[in-house]
């Protein structure tokens, strides 16, 4: 089957060989030799790099001063890479008008990556998916009379301005120019669509656009799953072949894992499809997006939590993956209408680093253990994954356990899991592993090993600990260090598990910490064998060859940090196993960012959320000064060289304004329903045809918002008629999942649709209280939720129109009515170049710029409680206030806006919040699930005046209010990161 697909793709390719010949022959490899690859891994200046990367979207954190903080946390997780998308819709809101300045500028992002020592994989699209409006396509593409993601020149020409500009910006940041970018992925999951899609000629043409823009580093692809697309084309060199994997699916709350979801054949497929490129997973599920009405991100994080990470990620290690990107590595925010209709404001994703940039999820700690192990194991990069067709029972004789081997020249890796990976029971086993001393059945010192439910473990044999041979270990390795004749090895196991290790060479052993009977020792195979049961009381064993072994349980191991410093002074490479493996290990708490040893001084930078005992393991014996977060700190150094100190946590004084107690101003932001409202400057719906290839018009004039250049937020329509008495109005509107609409006849409310998760469009008939002979205005307000994605190549899904699709007014012909409409001020000629093309919608207050700091609110009416006062009738109000923040320095304290209503007593309301002009939340109480909206420092001014505005649209009779609105601070971290407000 797979071969058939490959063959089909190949034959399609052959047809286009002549066209391909016309393209630049340097495709695939680029014309540089800094980043190279072979079948095992990429290499940077000849040094192998296991590219462990987390997806991070700068456009979802519009506070450039925080980017370095995020990069440092990724580095602390043991990762050396970040993959990032660029969102075209934000950079070319108007065709031909590309701009990437301010919060949209990428140069500071590149600079921060470089400072932290993070390599970048750039994924600029032009199509990105990513749960953003239109999958990253700007709204004006809706008007192209062609399918999207095709070789059609109308589409290709439309992409050219963006690709040449963004390609040029990325090109400057390539490693060949001293920047952090080492890989580029053109397009995104260009893998599905009705035949003839996916089209190899189109794919090549996109690559060519990027080559023309100056990209010389290798390309990498991301097939949506391993089909093998485009691997076998493009002489003389191929791009690296990669694919994505989301085995757990999305929006599932079930604690049961899906069956048959563990991809055990991907290693074999890789050998069949792309054996000459490193095995690469470009998006490995690291959480999940969450839809309107979804379960919320804590559930996502738990479902894709440590058990999932161990079973599914270690399965990828069993295929020898060396390019491994976790999607998402870092949560973010769909601020300013950038999200797609299925998603709400938060894009936390349940990621290891949260939307608030905290690192307290266990997902972070587990990934750190895994990444740190692989970065400490250079032998892994070249080890060969073995076919695992007969994995069940192999090496253990226990058919309930599957073992897959990755065999090196000398060092071997074995990945064990339950044969039924969903099994929740514990399996006992013995394992017989090949070693340089022959096959050894483990444990040798009695008892048995155990694999708890939904777990996976890595065992090693003949593993090099800086010149000392670890003959085998069933305990997992966190990391090791080599300091001349002083060595450290840190291992861990699940609490209560028995583990056995063998260190080659005779010699004596001594327990230097922990109960004297906690380890069984013996000598066999010319080695010291030791067995321990993992617990929260650590044991440290000293061997006479200078090796100290830290025997831990997994939860204790979470507190250990090992930092790969930003760049190697000799090669300039951002990661260097040799220097990394001679930097002291730190036991601390919340986060360690860096450790530097110069002369006799140690400088440690870390973040603390409680008073923490720290240890520095592997420092020279003559350290005279310890500086923690720039403060000289008292310490003791014990006879084994371990430095111990206490870092005190002092809770900050935080005073935040109480939003129900400060003064608010209010404005009626629906003047459109008033008699004297002047809509003469609105856009007349005058197009009798639409280029929209997704849907034919059902109205004499197009009412698709995209035809008039309105692509974000609320949209409004108005029409007039003279009544014959008691008309009924039928409307079909469309806005995407969870959207809503309200309709007025003059200033009389006639009805609403308050939204449903599965209702993308809605038909509704309204009886109008209209009196014969009188002239009326109908006003329609629609919440459009963003454009659909366009995942299927060649389709026009993103053009799915927004606005009024159809209408009829009893007793009138459709053509008797003429409509006017508006959306954001200026449409595609948007005015706010700071916050970009999507941040504003068509609400009156937005069109006046009243969401921006400096709005003339003093002339507005006073409002006692602001949005907590609310409306007694359907309508839209705009509340605003200003207040000062004076947050303590030396801490990282996220501030969120928290909405709370009692579900039973509330009618449908929709709120949007604006912080200093940035729309940072859409709260739809009757849909949910998001009530708390984090806003980053940088959007808040932590040391000055802030302008907060909240729009409140009450959709039902009786109006509505926000019952409780608060500023919430925390979690509080005493932070060594200085650069937040920049
Ligand atoms: C994959 C996309 O490439 C990525 O942009 C994002 O949308 C992700 O899904 C889901 O969060 S597409 C894959 C699920 C088929």
CSV table of C-alpha atoms in Angstrom, one decimal, residues 664-821:
chain,number,residue,atom,x,y,z
A,664,UNK,CA,-15.0,53.0,35.1
A,665,UNK,CA,-16.4,54.9,32.1
A,666,UNK,CA,-18.9,53.5,29.7
A,667,UNK,CA,-19.9,54.2,26.1
A,668,UNK,CA,-22.8,52.7,24.1
A,669,UNK,CA,-20.9,51.1,21.4
A,670,UNK,CA,-23.9,50.3,19.2
A,671,UNK,CA,-24.9,53.8,18.0
A,672,UNK,CA,-25.7,52.1,14.7
A,673,UNK,CA,-29.2,51.3,15.8
A,674,UNK,CA,-30.1,54.9,16.6
A,675,UNK,CA,-32.3,56.9,14.3
A,676,UNK,CA,-29.8,59.6,13.4
A,677,UNK,CA,-26.8,57.3,12.9
A,678,UNK,CA,-25.0,58.2,9.7
A,679,UNK,CA,-23.6,55.3,7.8
A,680,UNK,CA,-22.6,57.3,4.7
A,681,UNK,CA,-19.0,56.3,5.1
A,682,UNK,CA,-19.8,52.6,5.3
A,683,UNK,CA,-19.0,50.3,2.4
A,684,UNK,CA,-21.9,49.7,0.1
A,685,UNK,CA,-22.4,46.0,-0.7
A,686,UNK,CA,-22.2,46.7,-4.4
A,687,UNK,CA,-20.5,43.6,-5.9
A,688,UNK,CA,-22.8,41.6,-8.0
A,689,UNK,CA,-20.4,38.8,-8.3
A,690,UNK,CA,-17.8,37.2,-6.1
A,691,UNK,CA,-14.5,35.5,-6.9
A,692,UNK,CA,-15.0,33.3,-3.9
A,693,UNK,CA,-14.6,29.8,-5.3
A,694,UNK,CA,-15.9,28.2,-2.1
A,695,UNK,CA,-19.6,29.2,-2.3
A,696,UNK,CA,-21.9,30.7,-5.0
A,697,UNK,CA,-23.8,33.8,-4.1
A,698,UNK,CA,-27.4,33.5,-3.0
A,699,UNK,CA,-28.0,37.2,-3.0
A,700,UNK,CA,-28.0,39.8,-5.8
A,701,UNK,CA,-25.0,41.5,-4.3
A,702,UNK,CA,-22.2,39.8,-2.4
A,703,UNK,CA,-22.5,40.2,1.4
A,704,UNK,CA,-19.3,38.2,2.1
A,705,UNK,CA,-17.2,40.3,4.4
A,706,UNK,CA,-14.0,39.2,2.7
A,707,UNK,CA,-15.2,40.7,-0.6
A,708,UNK,CA,-15.1,44.1,1.1
A,709,UNK,CA,-11.8,43.6,2.9
A,710,UNK,CA,-13.1,42.9,6.4
A,711,UNK,CA,-11.4,39.9,7.9
A,712,UNK,CA,-11.4,40.2,11.7
A,713,UNK,CA,-13.7,40.5,14.7
A,714,UNK,CA,-17.2,41.8,14.7
A,715,UNK,CA,-18.9,42.9,11.4
A,716,UNK,CA,-22.0,45.0,11.0
A,717,UNK,CA,-24.7,45.2,8.2
A,718,UNK,CA,-27.4,47.7,7.7
A,719,UNK,CA,-30.3,48.0,5.3
A,720,UNK,CA,-33.5,50.1,5.0
A,721,UNK,CA,-37.1,49.4,3.9
A,722,UNK,CA,-40.5,51.0,4.1
A,723,UNK,CA,-42.9,48.6,5.8
A,724,UNK,CA,-46.1,47.1,4.5
A,725,UNK,CA,-46.7,46.1,8.1
A,726,UNK,CA,-45.5,43.2,10.2
A,727,UNK,CA,-42.8,41.8,7.9
A,728,UNK,CA,-40.8,38.7,8.7
A,729,UNK,CA,-37.1,38.7,8.1
A,730,UNK,CA,-35.2,35.5,7.3
A,731,UNK,CA,-31.4,35.6,7.7
A,732,UNK,CA,-28.7,33.0,7.1
A,733,UNK,CA,-25.4,34.1,8.6
A,734,UNK,CA,-22.0,32.4,8.9
A,735,UNK,CA,-19.2,33.1,11.4
A,736,UNK,CA,-17.6,29.8,12.3
A,737,UNK,CA,-17.8,27.7,15.4
A,738,UNK,CA,-19.4,29.4,18.5
A,739,UNK,CA,-20.2,32.6,16.6
A,740,UNK,CA,-23.3,34.6,17.3
A,741,UNK,CA,-25.5,37.4,15.8
A,742,UNK,CA,-28.0,40.0,17.0
A,743,UNK,CA,-30.6,41.9,14.9
A,744,UNK,CA,-32.3,45.2,15.5
A,745,UNK,CA,-35.2,46.9,13.8
A,746,UNK,CA,-34.3,50.6,14.4
A,747,UNK,CA,-33.4,50.5,18.1
A,748,UNK,CA,-35.8,47.6,18.8
A,749,UNK,CA,-34.1,44.3,19.5
A,750,UNK,CA,-35.6,41.5,17.4
A,751,UNK,CA,-33.5,38.5,18.2
A,752,UNK,CA,-30.1,36.8,18.5
A,753,UNK,CA,-28.4,33.6,17.9
A,754,UNK,CA,-26.2,33.2,20.9
A,755,UNK,CA,-23.9,30.5,19.4
A,756,UNK,CA,-23.3,26.7,19.5
A,757,UNK,CA,-20.1,24.9,19.2
A,758,UNK,CA,-21.2,23.0,16.1
A,759,UNK,CA,-23.1,25.8,14.4
A,760,UNK,CA,-20.8,27.5,11.8
A,761,UNK,CA,-23.8,29.1,10.2
A,762,UNK,CA,-27.4,29.7,11.3
A,763,UNK,CA,-30.8,30.3,9.7
A,764,UNK,CA,-33.3,32.3,11.7
A,765,UNK,CA,-36.6,34.0,11.0
A,766,UNK,CA,-37.6,37.1,12.9
A,767,UNK,CA,-41.1,38.6,13.1
A,768,UNK,CA,-40.5,42.4,12.8
A,769,UNK,CA,-42.7,44.7,14.8
A,770,UNK,CA,-42.8,47.1,11.8
A,771,UNK,CA,-45.7,49.4,11.1
A,772,UNK,CA,-47.1,50.0,7.6
A,773,UNK,CA,-45.8,53.1,5.9
A,774,UNK,CA,-42.8,53.6,8.3
A,775,UNK,CA,-39.2,53.6,7.2
A,776,UNK,CA,-37.0,51.2,9.1
A,777,UNK,CA,-33.3,50.3,9.4
A,778,UNK,CA,-32.3,46.7,10.1
A,779,UNK,CA,-28.9,46.3,11.8
A,780,UNK,CA,-27.2,43.0,12.0
A,781,UNK,CA,-24.1,42.4,14.2
A,782,UNK,CA,-22.1,39.2,13.7
A,783,UNK,CA,-19.2,37.9,15.6
A,784,UNK,CA,-16.9,36.3,13.0
A,785,UNK,CA,-14.5,33.9,14.6
A,786,UNK,CA,-11.7,33.8,12.0
A,787,UNK,CA,-11.3,31.9,8.8
A,788,UNK,CA,-11.2,28.2,8.4
A,789,UNK,CA,-7.9,26.5,7.7
A,790,UNK,CA,-7.0,25.2,4.3
A,791,UNK,CA,-5.3,21.9,5.2
A,792,UNK,CA,-6.3,20.2,2.0
A,793,UNK,CA,-4.0,21.2,-0.9
A,794,UNK,CA,-5.8,22.8,-3.8
A,795,UNK,CA,-8.9,23.5,-1.8
A,796,UNK,CA,-10.5,26.9,-1.0
A,797,UNK,CA,-11.6,26.0,2.5
A,798,UNK,CA,-10.2,29.2,4.0
A,799,UNK,CA,-12.5,31.2,1.7
A,800,UNK,CA,-15.6,29.9,3.5
A,801,UNK,CA,-17.4,33.2,3.7
A,802,UNK,CA,-18.3,35.2,6.8
A,803,UNK,CA,-21.3,37.5,7.1
A,804,UNK,CA,-24.8,37.3,5.7
A,805,UNK,CA,-25.1,34.4,3.2
A,806,UNK,CA,-28.8,34.8,2.4
A,807,UNK,CA,-31.8,36.9,3.4
A,808,UNK,CA,-35.4,37.5,2.5
A,809,UNK,CA,-37.9,40.0,3.7
A,810,UNK,CA,-41.5,39.0,3.3
A,811,UNK,CA,-43.3,41.0,0.6
A,812,UNK,CA,-40.0,42.2,-0.9
A,813,UNK,CA,-37.7,40.9,-3.6
A,814,UNK,CA,-34.1,40.4,-2.4
A,815,UNK,CA,-33.1,43.1,-4.9
A,816,UNK,CA,-35.4,45.6,-3.2
A,817,UNK,CA,-32.9,45.8,-0.3
A,818,UNK,CA,-29.5,47.3,-0.6
A,819,UNK,CA,-27.0,46.8,2.2
A,820,UNK,CA,-24.1,48.5,3.7
A,821,UNK,CA,-21.5,47.0,5.9
